[in-house]
Short mmCIF file of C-alpha atoms in Angstrom, two decimals:
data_model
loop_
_atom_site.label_atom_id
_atom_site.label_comp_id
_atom_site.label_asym_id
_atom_site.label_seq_id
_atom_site.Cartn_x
_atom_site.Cartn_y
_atom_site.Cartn_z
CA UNK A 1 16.00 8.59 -10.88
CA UNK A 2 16.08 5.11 -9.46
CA UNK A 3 12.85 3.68 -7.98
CA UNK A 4 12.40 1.28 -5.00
CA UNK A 5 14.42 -2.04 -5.93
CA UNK A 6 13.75 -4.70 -3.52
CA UNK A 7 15.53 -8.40 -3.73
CA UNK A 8 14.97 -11.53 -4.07
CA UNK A 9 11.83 -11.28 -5.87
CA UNK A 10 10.81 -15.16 -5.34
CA UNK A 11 11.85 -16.86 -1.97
CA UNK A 12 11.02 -20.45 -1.12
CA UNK A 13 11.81 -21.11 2.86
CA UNK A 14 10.49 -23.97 5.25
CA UNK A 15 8.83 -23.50 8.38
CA UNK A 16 11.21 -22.27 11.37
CA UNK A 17 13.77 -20.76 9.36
CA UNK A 18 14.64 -17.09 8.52
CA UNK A 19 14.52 -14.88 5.90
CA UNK A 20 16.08 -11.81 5.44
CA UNK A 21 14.72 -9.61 2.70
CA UNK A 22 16.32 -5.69 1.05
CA UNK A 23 15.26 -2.45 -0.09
CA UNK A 24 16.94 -0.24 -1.95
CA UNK A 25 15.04 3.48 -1.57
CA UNK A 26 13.91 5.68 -3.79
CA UNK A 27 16.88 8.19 -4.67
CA UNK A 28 16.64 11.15 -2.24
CA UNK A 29 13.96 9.01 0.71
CA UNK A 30 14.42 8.91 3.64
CA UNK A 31 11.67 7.12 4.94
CA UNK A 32 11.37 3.03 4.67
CA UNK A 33 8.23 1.63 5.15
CA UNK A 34 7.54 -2.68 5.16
CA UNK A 35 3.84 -4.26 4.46
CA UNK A 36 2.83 -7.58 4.34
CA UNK A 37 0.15 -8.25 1.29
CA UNK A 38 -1.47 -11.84 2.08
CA UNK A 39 -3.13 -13.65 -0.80
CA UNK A 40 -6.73 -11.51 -1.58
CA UNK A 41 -5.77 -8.78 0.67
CA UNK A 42 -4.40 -5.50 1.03
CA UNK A 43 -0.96 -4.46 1.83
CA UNK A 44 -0.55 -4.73 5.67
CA UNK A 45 1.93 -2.11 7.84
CA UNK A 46 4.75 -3.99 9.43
CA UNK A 47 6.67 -1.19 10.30
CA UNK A 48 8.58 2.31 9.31
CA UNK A 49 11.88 3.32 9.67
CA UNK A 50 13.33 6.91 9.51
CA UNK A 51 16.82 7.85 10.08
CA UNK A 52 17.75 4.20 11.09
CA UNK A 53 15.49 4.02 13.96
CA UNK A 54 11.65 2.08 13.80
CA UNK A 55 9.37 5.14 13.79
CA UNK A 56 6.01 3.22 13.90
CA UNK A 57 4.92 -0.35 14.35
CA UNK A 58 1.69 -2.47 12.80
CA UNK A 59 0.38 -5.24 14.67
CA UNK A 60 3.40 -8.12 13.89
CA UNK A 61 5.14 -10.06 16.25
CA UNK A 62 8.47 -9.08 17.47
CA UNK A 63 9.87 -11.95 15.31
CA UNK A 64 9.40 -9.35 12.30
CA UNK A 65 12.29 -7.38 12.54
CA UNK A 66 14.28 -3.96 10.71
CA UNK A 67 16.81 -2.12 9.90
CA UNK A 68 17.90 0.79 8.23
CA UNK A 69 20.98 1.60 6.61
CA UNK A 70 22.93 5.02 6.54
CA UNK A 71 22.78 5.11 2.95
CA UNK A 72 18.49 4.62 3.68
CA UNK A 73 18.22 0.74 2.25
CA UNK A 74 16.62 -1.50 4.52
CA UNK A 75 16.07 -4.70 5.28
CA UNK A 76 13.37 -7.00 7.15
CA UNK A 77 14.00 -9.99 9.17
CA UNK A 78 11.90 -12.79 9.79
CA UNK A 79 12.31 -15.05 12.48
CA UNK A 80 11.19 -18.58 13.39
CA UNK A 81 8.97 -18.80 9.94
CA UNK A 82 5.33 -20.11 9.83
CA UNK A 83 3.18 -20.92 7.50
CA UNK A 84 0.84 -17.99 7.41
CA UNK A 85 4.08 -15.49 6.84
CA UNK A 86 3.73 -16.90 3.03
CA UNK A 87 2.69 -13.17 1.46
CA UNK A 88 4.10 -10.53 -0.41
CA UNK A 89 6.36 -8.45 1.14
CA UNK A 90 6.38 -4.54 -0.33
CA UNK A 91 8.86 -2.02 0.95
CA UNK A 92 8.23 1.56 0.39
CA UNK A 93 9.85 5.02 0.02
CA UNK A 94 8.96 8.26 1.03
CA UNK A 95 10.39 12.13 1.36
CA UNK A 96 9.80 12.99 4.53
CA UNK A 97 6.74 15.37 5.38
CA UNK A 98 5.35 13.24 2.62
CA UNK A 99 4.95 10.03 3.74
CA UNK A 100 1.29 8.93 3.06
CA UNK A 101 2.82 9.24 -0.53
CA UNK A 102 4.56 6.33 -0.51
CA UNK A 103 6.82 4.69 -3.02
CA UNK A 104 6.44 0.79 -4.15
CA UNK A 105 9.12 -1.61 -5.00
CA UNK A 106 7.73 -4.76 -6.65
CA UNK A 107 8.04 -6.74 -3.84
CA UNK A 108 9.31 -10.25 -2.56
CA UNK A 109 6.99 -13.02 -2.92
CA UNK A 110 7.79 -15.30 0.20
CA UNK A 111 6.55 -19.19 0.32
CA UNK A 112 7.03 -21.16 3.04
CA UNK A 113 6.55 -24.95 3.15
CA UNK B 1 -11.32 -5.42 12.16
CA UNK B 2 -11.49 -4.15 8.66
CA UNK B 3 -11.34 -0.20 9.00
CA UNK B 4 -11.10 0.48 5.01
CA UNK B 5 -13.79 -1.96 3.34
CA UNK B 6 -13.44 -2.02 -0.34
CA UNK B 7 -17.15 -4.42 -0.67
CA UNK B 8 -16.48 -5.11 -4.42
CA UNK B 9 -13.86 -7.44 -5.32
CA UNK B 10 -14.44 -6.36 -8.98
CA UNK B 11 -15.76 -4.38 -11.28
CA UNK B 12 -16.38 -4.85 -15.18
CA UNK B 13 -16.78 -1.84 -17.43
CA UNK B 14 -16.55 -0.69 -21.29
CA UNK B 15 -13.58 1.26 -22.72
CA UNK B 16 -15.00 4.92 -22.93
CA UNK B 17 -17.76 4.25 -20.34
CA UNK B 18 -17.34 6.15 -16.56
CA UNK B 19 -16.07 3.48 -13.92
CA UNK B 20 -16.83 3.94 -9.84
CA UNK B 21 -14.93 2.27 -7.41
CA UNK B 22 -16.50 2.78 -3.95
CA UNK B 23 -14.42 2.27 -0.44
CA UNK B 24 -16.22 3.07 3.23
CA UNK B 25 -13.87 3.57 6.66
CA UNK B 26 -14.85 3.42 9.82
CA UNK B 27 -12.27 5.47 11.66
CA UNK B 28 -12.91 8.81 12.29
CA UNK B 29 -9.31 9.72 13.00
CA UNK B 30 -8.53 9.49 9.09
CA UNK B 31 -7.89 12.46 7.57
CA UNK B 32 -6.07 11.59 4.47
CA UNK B 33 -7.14 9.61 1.60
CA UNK B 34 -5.37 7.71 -0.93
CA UNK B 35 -5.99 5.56 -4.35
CA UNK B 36 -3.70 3.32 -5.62
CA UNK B 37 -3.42 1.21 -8.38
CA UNK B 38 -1.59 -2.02 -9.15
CA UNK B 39 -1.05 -4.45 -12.04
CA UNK B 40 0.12 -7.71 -11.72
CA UNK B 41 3.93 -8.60 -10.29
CA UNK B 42 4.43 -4.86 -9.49
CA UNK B 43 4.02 -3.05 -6.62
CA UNK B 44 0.76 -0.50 -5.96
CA UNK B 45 1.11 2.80 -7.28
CA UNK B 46 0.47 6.09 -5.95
CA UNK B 47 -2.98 7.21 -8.43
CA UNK B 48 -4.49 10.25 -6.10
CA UNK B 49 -5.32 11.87 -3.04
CA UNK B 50 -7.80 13.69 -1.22
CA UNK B 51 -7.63 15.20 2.51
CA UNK B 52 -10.80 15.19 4.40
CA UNK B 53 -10.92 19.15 4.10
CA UNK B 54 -11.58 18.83 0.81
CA UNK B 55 -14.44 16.85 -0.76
CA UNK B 56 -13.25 16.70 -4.28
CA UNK B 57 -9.95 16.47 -5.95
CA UNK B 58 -9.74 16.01 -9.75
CA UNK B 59 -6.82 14.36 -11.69
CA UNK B 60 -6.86 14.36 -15.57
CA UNK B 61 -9.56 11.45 -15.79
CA UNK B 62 -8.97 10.36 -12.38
CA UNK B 63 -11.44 12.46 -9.88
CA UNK B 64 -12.05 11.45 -5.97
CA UNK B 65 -15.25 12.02 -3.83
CA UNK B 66 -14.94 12.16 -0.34
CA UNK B 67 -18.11 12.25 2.22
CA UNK B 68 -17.06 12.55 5.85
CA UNK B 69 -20.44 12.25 7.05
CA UNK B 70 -21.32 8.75 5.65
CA UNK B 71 -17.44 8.00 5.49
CA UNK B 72 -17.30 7.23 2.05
CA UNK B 73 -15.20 7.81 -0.89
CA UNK B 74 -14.84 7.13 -4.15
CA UNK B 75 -12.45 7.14 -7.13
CA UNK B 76 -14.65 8.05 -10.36
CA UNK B 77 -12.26 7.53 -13.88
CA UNK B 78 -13.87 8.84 -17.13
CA UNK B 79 -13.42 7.63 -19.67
CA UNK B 80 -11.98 4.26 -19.08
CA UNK B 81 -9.50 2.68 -20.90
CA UNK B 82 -8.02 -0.64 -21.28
CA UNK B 83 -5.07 0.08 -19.44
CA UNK B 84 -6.57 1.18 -16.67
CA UNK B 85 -7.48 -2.71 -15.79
CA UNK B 86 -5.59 -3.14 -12.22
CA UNK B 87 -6.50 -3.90 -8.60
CA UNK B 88 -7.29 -0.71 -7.14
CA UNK B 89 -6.60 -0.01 -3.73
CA UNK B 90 -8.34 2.62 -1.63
CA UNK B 91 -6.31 3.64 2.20
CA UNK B 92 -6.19 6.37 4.56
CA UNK B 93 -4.31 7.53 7.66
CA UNK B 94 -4.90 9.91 10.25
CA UNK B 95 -3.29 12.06 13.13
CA UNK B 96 0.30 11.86 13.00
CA UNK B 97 0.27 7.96 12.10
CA UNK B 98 1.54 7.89 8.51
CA UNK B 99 0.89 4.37 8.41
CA UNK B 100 -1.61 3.66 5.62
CA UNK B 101 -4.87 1.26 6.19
CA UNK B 102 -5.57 -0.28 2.81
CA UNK B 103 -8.79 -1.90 1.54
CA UNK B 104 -8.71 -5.35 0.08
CA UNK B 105 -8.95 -3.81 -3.37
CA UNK B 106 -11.13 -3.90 -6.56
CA UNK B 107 -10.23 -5.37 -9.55
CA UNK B 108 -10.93 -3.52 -12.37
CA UNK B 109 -11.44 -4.87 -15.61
CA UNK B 110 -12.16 -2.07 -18.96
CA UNK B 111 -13.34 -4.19 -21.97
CA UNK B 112 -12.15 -3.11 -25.36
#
């Protein structure tokens, strides 16, 4: 059983570029969740997508965007970088009806200068 | 607005000893309760649960306390072990959100 891949693992980017970072789910999940983890705190929601449409929102700007893929990978965009997006970026997999389970990839550590 | 508050950053113990890792909320619409646990350049994982009907759940050495009326809970592991040195992260959701609300975590650290 394959776990939650995401890639790249390190990303450097400059301010006002943007990034586009992938998630592979867990075999057999159907549920994609993103979180931002800044430096000394906890994982943050971004948002959650089921069936390839957003099914839930945290409090992010609309330049954080998603998709989902048939196949239940997903990616998140980000837009018009600043500073304070530098974080680690975890995606997460879940069955559905159990989603407060969720699944960890390793995540994408995202700098930007 | 913090609504899980994990107050210590860290937390030293001795292999074999009883560890406590304490987390508070403040919103009453959680219902569901998780620990997780993460070690360094890998994501958090999934350690236990507890939902707020229950005020106990017990996992091998891993056992969670829940009190709704001070809205507290805490993730007891006896007896500690090296390798359970981590961040641990306590979160919760509630109603038909199944977005999680983490804590900042506690690092953990079991000395041999």
């Amino acid at each position: 059983e394959t776990g939650v891949t995401q890639s790249p693992t390190h990303l450097i980017k400059t301010r006002g570029q943007q990034v586009t970072l992938r998630c592979s789910s867990q075999s057999g999940h159907n549920t994609v969740s993103w979180y931002q983890q800044a430096l000394g705190q906890g994982p943050q929601f971004i948002f959650q997508y089921y069936r390839e449409e957003e099914n839930g929102r945290g409090n992010f700007p609309p330049r954080f965007s998603g998709l989902q893929f048939p196949n239940y990978s997903s990616e998140l965009n980000v837009n018009a970088l600043e500073l304070d997006d530098s974080a680690l970026y975890l995606c997460a997999s879940s069955p559905r009806g159990g989603e407060e389970k969720l699944f960890f990839g390793s995540g994408t550590q995202l700098s930007v200068l | 607005d913090q609504q899980v508050k994990q107050n210590s950053p860290s937390l030293s113990v001795q292999e074999g000893r009883i560890s406590i890792l304490n987390c508070d909320y403040t919103n009453s619409m959680f219902d569901y309760f998780l620990w997780y646990k993460k070690y360094p350049a890998e994501g958090p994982t999934f350690l236990i649960s507890i939902s707020s009907i229950k005020d106990k759940n017990e996992d091998g050495r891993f056992t969670v306390f829940l009190n709704k009326s001070a809205k507290h809970l805490s993730l007891h592991i006896v007896p500690s072990q090296p390798g359970d040195s981590a961040v641990y992260f306590c979160a919760a959701c509630g109603g038909s959100n199944y977005k999680l609300t983490f804590g900042k975590g506690t690092l953990l650290t079991v000395n041999p």
